[in-house]
XYZ file of C-alpha atoms in Angstrom:
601
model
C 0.000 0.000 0.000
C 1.160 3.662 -0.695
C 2.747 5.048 2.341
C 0.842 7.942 4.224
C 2.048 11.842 3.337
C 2.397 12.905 6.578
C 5.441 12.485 9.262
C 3.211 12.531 12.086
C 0.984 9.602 12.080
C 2.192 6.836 9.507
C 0.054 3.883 9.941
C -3.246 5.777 10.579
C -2.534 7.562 7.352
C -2.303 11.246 7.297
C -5.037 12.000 5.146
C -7.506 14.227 6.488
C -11.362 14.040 5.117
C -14.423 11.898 5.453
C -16.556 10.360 2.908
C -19.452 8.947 1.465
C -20.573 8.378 -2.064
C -23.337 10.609 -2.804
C -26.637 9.194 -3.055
C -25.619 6.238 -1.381
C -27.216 3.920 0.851
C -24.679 3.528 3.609
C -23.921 5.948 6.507
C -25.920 8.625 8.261
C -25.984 11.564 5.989
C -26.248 15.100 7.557
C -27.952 13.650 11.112
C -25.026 14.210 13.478
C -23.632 12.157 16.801
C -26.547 10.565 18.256
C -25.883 9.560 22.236
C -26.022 5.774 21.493
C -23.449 3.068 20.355
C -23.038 -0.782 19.347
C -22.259 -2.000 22.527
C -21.100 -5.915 21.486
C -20.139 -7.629 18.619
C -16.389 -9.014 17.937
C -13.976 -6.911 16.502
C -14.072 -7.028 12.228
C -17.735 -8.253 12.748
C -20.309 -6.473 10.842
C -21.626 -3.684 12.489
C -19.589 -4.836 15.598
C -18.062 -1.568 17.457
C -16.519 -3.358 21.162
C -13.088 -4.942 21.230
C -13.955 -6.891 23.750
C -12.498 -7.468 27.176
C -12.024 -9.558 30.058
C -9.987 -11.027 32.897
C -7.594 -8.039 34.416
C -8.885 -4.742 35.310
C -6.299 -3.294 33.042
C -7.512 -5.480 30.622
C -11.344 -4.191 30.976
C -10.033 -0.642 31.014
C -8.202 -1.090 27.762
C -11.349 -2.586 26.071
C -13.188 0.703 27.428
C -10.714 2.962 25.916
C -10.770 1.095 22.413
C -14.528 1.240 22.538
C -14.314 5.171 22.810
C -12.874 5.094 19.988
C -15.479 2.924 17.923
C -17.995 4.586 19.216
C -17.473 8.062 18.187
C -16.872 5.751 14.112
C -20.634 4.493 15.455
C -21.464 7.785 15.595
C -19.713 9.388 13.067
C -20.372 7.005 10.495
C -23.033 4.564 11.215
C -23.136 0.643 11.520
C -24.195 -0.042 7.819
C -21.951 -1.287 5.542
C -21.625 -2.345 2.004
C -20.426 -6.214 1.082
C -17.843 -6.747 -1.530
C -15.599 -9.900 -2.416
C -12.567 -9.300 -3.416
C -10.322 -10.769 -6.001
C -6.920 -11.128 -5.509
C -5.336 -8.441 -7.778
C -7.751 -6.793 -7.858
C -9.627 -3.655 -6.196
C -13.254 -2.049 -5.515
C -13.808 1.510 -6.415
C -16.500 4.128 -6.226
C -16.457 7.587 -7.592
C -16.964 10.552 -4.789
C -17.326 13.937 -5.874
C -16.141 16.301 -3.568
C -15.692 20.174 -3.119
C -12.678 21.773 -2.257
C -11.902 21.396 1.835
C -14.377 18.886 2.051
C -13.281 15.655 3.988
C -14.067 12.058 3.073
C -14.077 9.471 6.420
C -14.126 5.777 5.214
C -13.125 2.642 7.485
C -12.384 -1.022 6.190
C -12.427 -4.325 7.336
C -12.113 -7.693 6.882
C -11.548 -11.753 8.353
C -10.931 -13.192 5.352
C -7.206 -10.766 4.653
C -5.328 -7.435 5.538
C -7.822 -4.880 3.809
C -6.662 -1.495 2.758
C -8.118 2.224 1.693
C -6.704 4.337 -1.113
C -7.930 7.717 -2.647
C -6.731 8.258 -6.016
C -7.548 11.477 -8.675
C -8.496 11.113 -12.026
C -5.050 9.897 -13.222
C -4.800 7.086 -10.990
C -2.605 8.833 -8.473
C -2.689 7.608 -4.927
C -3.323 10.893 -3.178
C -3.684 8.881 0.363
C -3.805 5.399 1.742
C -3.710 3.243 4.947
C -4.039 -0.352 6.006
C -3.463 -0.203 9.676
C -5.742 1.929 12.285
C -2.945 1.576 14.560
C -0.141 -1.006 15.123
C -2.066 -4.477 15.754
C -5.037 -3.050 14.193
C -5.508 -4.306 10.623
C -8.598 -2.388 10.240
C -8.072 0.825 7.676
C -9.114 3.855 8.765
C -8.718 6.823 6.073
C -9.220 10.706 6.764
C -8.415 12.819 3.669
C -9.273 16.253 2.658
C -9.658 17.525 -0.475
C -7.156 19.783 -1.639
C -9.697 21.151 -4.771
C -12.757 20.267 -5.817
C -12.918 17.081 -8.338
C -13.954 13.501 -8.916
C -11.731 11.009 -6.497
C -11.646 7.634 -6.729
C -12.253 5.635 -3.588
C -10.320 2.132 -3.482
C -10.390 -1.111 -1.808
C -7.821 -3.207 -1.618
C -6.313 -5.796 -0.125
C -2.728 -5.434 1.498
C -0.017 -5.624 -1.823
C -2.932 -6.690 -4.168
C -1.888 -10.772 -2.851
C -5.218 -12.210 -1.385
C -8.860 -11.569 -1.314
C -11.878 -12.386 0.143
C -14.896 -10.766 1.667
C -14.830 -7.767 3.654
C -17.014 -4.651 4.374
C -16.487 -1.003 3.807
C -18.511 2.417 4.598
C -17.684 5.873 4.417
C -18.911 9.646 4.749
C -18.093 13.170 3.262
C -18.685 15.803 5.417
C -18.196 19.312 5.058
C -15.056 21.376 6.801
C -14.587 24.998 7.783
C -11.058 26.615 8.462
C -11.012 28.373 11.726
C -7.300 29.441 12.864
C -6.518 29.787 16.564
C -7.518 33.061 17.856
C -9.825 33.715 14.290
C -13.077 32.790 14.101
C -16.014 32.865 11.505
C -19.940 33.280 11.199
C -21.379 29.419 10.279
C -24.687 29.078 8.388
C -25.328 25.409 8.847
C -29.009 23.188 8.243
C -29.334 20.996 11.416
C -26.727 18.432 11.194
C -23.223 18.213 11.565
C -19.776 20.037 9.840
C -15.592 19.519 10.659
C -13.893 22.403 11.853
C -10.476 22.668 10.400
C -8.194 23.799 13.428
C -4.601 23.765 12.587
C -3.040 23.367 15.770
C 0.926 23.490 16.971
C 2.960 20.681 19.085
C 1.901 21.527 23.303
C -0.850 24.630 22.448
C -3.991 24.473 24.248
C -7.573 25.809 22.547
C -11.465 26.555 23.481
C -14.215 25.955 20.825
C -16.600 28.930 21.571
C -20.158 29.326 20.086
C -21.079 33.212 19.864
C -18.971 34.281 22.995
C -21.697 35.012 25.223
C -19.638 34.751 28.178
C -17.918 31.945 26.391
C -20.729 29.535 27.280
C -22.251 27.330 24.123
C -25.997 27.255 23.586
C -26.863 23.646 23.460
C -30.037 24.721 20.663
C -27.059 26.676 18.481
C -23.814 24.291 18.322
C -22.709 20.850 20.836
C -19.041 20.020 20.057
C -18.372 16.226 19.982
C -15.079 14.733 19.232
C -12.002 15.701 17.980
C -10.301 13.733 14.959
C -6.591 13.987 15.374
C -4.266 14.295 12.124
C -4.262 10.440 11.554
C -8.358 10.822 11.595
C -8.533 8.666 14.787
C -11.022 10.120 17.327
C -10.869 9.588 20.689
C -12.205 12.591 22.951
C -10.925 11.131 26.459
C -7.238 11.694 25.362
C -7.735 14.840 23.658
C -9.727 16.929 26.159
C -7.639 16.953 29.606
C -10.472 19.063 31.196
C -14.498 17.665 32.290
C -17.047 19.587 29.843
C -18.172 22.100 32.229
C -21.355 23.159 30.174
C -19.435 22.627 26.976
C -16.609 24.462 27.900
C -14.486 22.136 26.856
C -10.068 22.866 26.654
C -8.477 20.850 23.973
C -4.712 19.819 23.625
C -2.671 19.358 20.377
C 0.327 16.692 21.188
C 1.599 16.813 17.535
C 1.652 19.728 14.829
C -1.614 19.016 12.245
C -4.758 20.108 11.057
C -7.282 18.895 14.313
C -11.078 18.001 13.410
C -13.477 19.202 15.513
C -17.076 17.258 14.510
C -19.484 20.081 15.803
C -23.161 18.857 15.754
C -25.827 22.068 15.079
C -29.187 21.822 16.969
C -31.141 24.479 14.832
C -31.013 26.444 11.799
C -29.427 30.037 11.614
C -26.209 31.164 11.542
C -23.663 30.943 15.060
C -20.253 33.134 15.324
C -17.890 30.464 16.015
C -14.228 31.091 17.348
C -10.720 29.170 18.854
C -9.552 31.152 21.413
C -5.867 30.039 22.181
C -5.004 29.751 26.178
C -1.442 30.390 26.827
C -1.016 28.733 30.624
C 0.379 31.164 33.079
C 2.452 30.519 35.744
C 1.449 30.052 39.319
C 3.881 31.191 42.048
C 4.516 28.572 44.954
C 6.303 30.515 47.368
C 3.211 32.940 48.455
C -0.011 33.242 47.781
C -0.731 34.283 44.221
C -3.149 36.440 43.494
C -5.172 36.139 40.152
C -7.740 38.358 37.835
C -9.588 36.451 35.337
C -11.884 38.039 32.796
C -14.463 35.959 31.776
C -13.880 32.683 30.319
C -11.399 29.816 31.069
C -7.567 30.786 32.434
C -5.119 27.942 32.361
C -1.836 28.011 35.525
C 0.543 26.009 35.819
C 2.608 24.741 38.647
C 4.926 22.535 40.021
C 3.964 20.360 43.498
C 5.831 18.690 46.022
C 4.470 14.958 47.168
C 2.264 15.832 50.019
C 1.472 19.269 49.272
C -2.141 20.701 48.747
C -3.480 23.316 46.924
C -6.216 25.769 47.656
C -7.815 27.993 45.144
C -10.542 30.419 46.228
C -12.337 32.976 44.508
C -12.412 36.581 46.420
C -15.910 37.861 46.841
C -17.221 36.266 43.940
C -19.077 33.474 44.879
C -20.529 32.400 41.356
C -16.897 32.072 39.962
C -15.905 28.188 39.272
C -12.840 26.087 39.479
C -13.172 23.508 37.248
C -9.947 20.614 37.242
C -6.548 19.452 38.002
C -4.507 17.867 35.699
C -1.208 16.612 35.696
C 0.920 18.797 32.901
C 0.285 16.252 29.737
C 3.632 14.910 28.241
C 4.529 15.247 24.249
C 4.697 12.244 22.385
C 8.183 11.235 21.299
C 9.308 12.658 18.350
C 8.871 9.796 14.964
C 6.583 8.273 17.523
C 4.122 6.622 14.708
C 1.919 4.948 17.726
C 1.144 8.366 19.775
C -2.701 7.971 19.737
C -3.082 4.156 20.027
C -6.245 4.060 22.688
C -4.785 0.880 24.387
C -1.003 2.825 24.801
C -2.965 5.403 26.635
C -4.259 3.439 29.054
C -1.414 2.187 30.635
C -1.333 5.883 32.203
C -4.495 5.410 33.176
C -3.606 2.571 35.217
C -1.229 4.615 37.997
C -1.715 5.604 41.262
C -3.836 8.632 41.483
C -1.240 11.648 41.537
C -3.535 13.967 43.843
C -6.892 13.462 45.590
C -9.583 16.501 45.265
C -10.293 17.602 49.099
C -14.369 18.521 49.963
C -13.901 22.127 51.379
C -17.562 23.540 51.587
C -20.180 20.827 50.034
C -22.276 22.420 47.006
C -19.820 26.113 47.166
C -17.596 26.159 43.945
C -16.089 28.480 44.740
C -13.001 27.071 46.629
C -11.214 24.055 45.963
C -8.798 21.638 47.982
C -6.293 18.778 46.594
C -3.714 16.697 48.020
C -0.740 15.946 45.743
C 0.769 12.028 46.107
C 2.958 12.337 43.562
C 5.366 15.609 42.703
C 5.376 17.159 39.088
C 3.874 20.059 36.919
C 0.121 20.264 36.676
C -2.178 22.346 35.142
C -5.252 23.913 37.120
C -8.184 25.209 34.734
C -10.504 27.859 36.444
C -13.288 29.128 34.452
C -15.211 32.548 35.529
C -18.255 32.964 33.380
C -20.546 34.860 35.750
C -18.757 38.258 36.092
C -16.949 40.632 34.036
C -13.992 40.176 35.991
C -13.273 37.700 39.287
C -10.151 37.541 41.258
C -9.046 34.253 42.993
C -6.701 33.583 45.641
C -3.942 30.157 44.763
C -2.298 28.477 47.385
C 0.021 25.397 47.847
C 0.924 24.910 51.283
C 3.278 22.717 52.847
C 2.971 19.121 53.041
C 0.109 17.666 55.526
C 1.362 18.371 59.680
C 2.211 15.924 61.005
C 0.128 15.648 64.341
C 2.587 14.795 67.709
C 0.232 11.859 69.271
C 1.488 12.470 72.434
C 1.114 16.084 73.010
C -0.807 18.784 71.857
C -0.223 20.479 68.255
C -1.102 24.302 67.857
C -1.897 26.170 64.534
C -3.076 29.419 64.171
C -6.013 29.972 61.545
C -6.900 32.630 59.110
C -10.210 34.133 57.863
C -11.501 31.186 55.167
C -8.256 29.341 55.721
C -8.074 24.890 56.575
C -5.446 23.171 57.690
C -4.647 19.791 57.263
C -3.031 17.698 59.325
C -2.011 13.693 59.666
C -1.578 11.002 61.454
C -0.781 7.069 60.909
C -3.118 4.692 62.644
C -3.551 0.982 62.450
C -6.851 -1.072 62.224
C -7.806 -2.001 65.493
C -6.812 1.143 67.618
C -8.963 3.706 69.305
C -8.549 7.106 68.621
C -9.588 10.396 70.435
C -9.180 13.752 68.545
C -9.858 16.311 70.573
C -9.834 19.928 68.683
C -10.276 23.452 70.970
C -10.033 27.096 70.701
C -11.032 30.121 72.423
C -11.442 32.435 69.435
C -13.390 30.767 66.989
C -16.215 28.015 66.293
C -13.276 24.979 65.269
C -14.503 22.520 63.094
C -13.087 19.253 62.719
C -13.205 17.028 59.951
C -11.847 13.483 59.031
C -11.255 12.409 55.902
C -10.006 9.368 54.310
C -6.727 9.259 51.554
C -9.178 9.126 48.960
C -10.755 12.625 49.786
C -13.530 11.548 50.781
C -15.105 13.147 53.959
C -15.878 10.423 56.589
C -16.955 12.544 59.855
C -17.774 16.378 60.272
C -17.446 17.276 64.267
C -19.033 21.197 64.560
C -19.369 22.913 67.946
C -22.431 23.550 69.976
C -23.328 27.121 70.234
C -20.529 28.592 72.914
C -18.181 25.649 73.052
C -14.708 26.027 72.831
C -13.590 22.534 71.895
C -15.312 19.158 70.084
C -13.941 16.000 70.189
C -14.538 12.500 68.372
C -13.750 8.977 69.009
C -13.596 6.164 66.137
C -11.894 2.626 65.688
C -9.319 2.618 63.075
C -11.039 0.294 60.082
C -8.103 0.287 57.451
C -4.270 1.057 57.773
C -2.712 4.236 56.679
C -3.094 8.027 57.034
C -5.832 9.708 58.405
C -6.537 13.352 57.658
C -8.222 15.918 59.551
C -8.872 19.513 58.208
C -9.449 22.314 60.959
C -11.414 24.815 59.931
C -14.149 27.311 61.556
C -17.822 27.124 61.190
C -18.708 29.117 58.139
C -15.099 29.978 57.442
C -15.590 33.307 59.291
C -13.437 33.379 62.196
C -9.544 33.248 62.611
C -7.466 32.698 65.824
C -4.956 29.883 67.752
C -6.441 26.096 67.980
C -4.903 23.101 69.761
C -5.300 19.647 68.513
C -4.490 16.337 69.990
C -4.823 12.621 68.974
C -4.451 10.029 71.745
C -4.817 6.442 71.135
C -6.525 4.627 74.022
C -4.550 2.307 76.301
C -4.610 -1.784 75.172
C -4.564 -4.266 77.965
C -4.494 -7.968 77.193
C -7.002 -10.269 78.497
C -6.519 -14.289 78.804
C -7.607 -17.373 80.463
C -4.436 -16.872 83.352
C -4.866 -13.153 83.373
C -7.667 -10.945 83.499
C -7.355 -7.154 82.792
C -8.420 -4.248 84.824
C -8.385 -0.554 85.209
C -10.191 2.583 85.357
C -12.058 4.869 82.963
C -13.150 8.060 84.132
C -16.197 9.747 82.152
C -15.176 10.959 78.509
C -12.138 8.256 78.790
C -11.965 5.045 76.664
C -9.331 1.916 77.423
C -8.952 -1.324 75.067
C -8.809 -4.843 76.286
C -7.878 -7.852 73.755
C -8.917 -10.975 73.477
C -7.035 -14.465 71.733
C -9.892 -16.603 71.093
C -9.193 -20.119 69.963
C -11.387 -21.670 66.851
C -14.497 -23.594 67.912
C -13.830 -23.191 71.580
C -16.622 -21.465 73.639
C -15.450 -18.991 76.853
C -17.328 -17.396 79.238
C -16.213 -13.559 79.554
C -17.354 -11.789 82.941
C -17.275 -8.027 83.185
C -17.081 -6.436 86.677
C -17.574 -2.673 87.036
C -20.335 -0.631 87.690
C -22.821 -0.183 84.923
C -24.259 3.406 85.215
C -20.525 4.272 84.661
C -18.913 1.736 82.045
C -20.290 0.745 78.930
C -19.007 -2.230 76.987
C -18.781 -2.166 73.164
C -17.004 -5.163 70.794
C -14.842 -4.794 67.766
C -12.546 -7.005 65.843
C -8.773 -6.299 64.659
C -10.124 -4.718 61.337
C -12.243 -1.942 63.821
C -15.806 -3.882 62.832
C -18.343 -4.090 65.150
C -19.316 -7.829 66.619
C -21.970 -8.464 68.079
C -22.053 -9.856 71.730
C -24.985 -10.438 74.026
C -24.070 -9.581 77.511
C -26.156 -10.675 80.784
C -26.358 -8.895 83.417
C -25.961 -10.411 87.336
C -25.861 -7.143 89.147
C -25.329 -3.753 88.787
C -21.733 -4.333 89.250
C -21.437 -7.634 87.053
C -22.233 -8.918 83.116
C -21.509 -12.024 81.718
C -20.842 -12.921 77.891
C -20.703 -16.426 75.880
C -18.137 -15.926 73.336
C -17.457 -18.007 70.490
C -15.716 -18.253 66.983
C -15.629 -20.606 64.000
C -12.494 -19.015 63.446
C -9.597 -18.169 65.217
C -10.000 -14.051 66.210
C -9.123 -11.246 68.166
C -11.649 -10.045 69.801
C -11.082 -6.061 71.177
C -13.494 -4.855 74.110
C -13.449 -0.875 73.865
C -14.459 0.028 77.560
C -16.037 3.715 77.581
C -16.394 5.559 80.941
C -19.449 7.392 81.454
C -21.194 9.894 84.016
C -18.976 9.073 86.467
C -16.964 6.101 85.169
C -15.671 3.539 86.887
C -13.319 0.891 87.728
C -13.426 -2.155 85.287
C -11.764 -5.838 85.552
C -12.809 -7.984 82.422
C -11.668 -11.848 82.713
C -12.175 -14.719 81.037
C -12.409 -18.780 81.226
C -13.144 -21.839 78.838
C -16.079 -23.602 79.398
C -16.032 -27.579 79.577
């Protein structure tokens, strides 16, 4: 097969363009993306869009990024196709007349032998041609746009003209509109669906904007889809790095090439359509930085340390919106032919998390937290599409404090301000955090490595201090964010974190002590598989209360009996060898506690 013209995508052949014979009976004509998709079907199967997918997580996640890809074809092109066998030597051809800038989109495929695409003018010139979506693919997928208008020939072929067979074939010509970064043009379009031409530069970052009515998109005027990079291979995950916040989608060029933007209009009329280019600025990290954005969407870039968090916050403007964080996104390698290959991209997808988005204030926007696990650049997108002009206030602070377990740590807090400090705890223990302060409302929150919020302590009207006590459920760091009650106040805080005392209870030796009220101790338990105990607790119950936990902080459920007020009993047994914790909570007045056991006969 004729190699591809350009450098930057050999095997999904450079050609830019979609297609479809006119008059035909295949594809979808002028409809647009509709919000459906084959979802089964083998791969080279007729109609069939999923690659399939089973066994390893990664190997699930790779079939979900192929089928991206085949489902914005779905889309794009539709699931019929036309039938053809094949002789060996020989090719099938249709005629596609086509205007100048107009792009023809045809795909390829076959069981029976490597099929391939060519577009040749009237001479018999091969103008484009591929025979490989991407390396292990064998189905073609061809992109070309007409450089003038003319009559092109539309081949299909099998790899070298050696073997033949059966195989199927569709394709599309769709209409495609120049817009340069930073131009922009007025669009009379029917309801349906046209390519926007952007011709983009290696690392720049661009917004599609419909009329620039505070660069929001009308969802009856224009709905951008996907993006067809130069090889014609969509895939929107990889190419936008931000969430579409009401369409306000930021796109990313890796390579130098003309980028396709399918844009799908929901009424008739004309809409000003424009690229605005965002340069990323650059985010200070040794003080607070202070930033004005106009109205739109404002790209800054910094670098993190592991263990770090950011804060951004917007200053009196409560409608303005932070959208994401991304890491920075790396170039391709130059003469890397394979750049856009869904099931290469996943293998990123497969890391660690790099930072964990922090709840501040539940349903305000307007500030966000995240903790950093892994150092590097990374982009932060805010978007301000409420006022003419919003100022926000960026952050990183130093890495999570450390919390002293056994005495008290001190902070001082400022107006709208958290801090965050850490601890490491392991399943099984009993932890008190106790959080005070005479100057403000303190707020204490817990939250797990994951970001997600797991507790909220707030005071009582005129108290200077809350506390909370929990069972450690999974190993690791715990996080707990100070903050006051409606992020009004400022002032000096103490915190402390105190694990309660463990004594060990067994058949020879039974365990005793004292709680006083608001004071917790732990006593442990070795219980032997398929042997039954008796467990007696001694200590007065208007004072003690008894609660049951195993080494991964679960509850278990024990039936105690009581004898007295000064005496409970408990049958305890296990199918399975455990350790059984008794937490031992002192209440009104607390108490003084023995807890013993024996085996029964």
């Amino acid at each position: 097969m004729p190699t591809l013209a350009l450098p930057i995508f050999v095997l999904l052949c450079a050609m830019s363009s979609a297609t479809q014979e006119r008059g035909g009976s295949f594809g979808v004509g002028e409809g647009g993306f509709g919000s459906g998709g084959a979802a089964g079907g083998q791969a080279g199967g007729a109609g069939g869009r999923t690659r399939g997918g089973s066994g390893t997580a990664g190997d699930r996640r790779t079939a979900e990024a192929v089928q991206h890809v085949e489902a914005a074809l779905y889309d794009l092109l539709g699931d019929e196709f036309q039938t053809h066998i094949l002789t060996p030597g020989e090719f099938t051809e249709w005629t596609v007349e086509m205007k100048a800038d107009e792009v023809l989109i045809a795909e390829a495929r076959s069981t029976a032998f490597d099929a391939g695409l060519e577009v040749v003018d009237a001479a018999g010139t091969s103008l484009a041609a591929n025979d490989d979506r991407y390396l292990g693919d064998q189905r073609p997928l061809l992109l070309w746009r007409a450089p003038e208008a003319g009559t092109f020939t539309l081949r299909g072929r099998s790899f070298r003209d050696r073997a033949g067979g059966q195989y199927e074939i569709h394709f599309r010509v769709l209409p495609s509109l120049l817009i340069e970064p930073g131009g922009r043009r007025t669009v009379e379009r029917k309801h349906g669906s046209v390519l926007l031409r952007l011709p983009l530069k290696r690392g720049m970052f661009v917004q599609p904007v419909s009329n620039e009515e505070k660069f929001a998109v009308s969802p009856a005027q224009v709905n951008f889809r996907y993006l067809l990079t130069p090889g014609g291979l969509p895939n929107r995950d990889r190419m936008s790095l931000f969430a579409d916040l009401s369409a306000r989608r930021l796109l990313f060029a890796p390579v130098d090439g003309d980028y396709d933007l399918v844009a799908n209009f929901g009424q008739d009329g004309g809409s000003e359509l424009s690229i605005r280019t965002v340069v990323p600025q650059h985010m200070s990290r040794d003080k607070p930085t202070a930033l004005v954005q106009d109205s739109g969407v404002q790209l800054y870039e910094f670098e993190a340390e592991k263990g770090e968090i950011l804060e951004v916050a917007s200053i009196g403007q409560p409608g303005a919106y932070l959208s994401e964080i991304v890491r920075m996104p790396e170039l391709p390698v130059p003469g890397d032919q394979n750049w856009m290959d869904p099931r290469k991209q996943e293998t990123q997808d497969e890391q660690t998390p790099e930072f964990t988005p922090l709840i501040t204030r539940v349903g305000d926007s307007s500030k966000s937290t995240a903790l950093f696990h892994e150092g590097g650049k990374y982009l932060v997108s805010i978007s301000n599409f409420r006022v003419p002009q919003a100022q926000f206030r960026a952050q990183l602070s130093a890495p999570l404090r450390p919390m002293n377990r056994e005495l008290r740590s001190s902070g001082a807090l400022k107006i709208g301000e958290s801090h965050y400090w850490s601890f490491v705890a392991e399943p099984g223990q009993y932890i008190r955090l106790e959080l005070s302060s005479q100057e403000f409302a303190a707020q204490m929150t817990q939250i797990s490595e994951n970001g997600q919020e797991s507790n909220k302590v707030s005071p009582l009207l005129d108290s200077e201090s809350v506390s909370r006590q929990f069972l450690v459920t999974a190993p690791g760091r715990q996080i707990v964010r100070v903050s006051c009650l409606g992020d009004g106040g400022k002032g000096g805080y103490q915190l402390s974190c105190a694990v309660a005392p463990s004594q060990d209870c067994s058949l020879v030796k039974p365990a005793e002590g004292r709680a006083e009220s608001g004071e917790t101790r732990v006593v442990r338990m070795e219980l032997e598989a398929g042997v039954p105990y008796l467990a007696q607790f001694d200590g007065p119950i208007s004072g003690l209360y008894f609660t049951f936990a195993d080494l991964q902080g679960f509850a278990r459920n024990v039936v105690m009996r009581r004898k007295s007020p000064e005496r409970q009993y408990a049958l305890l047994y296990s199918p399975e060898k455990l350790s059984l914790l008794v937490v031992v909570s002192g209440i009104n007045t607390g108490g003084d506690y023995k807890v013993s056991l024996s085996e029964l006969p």
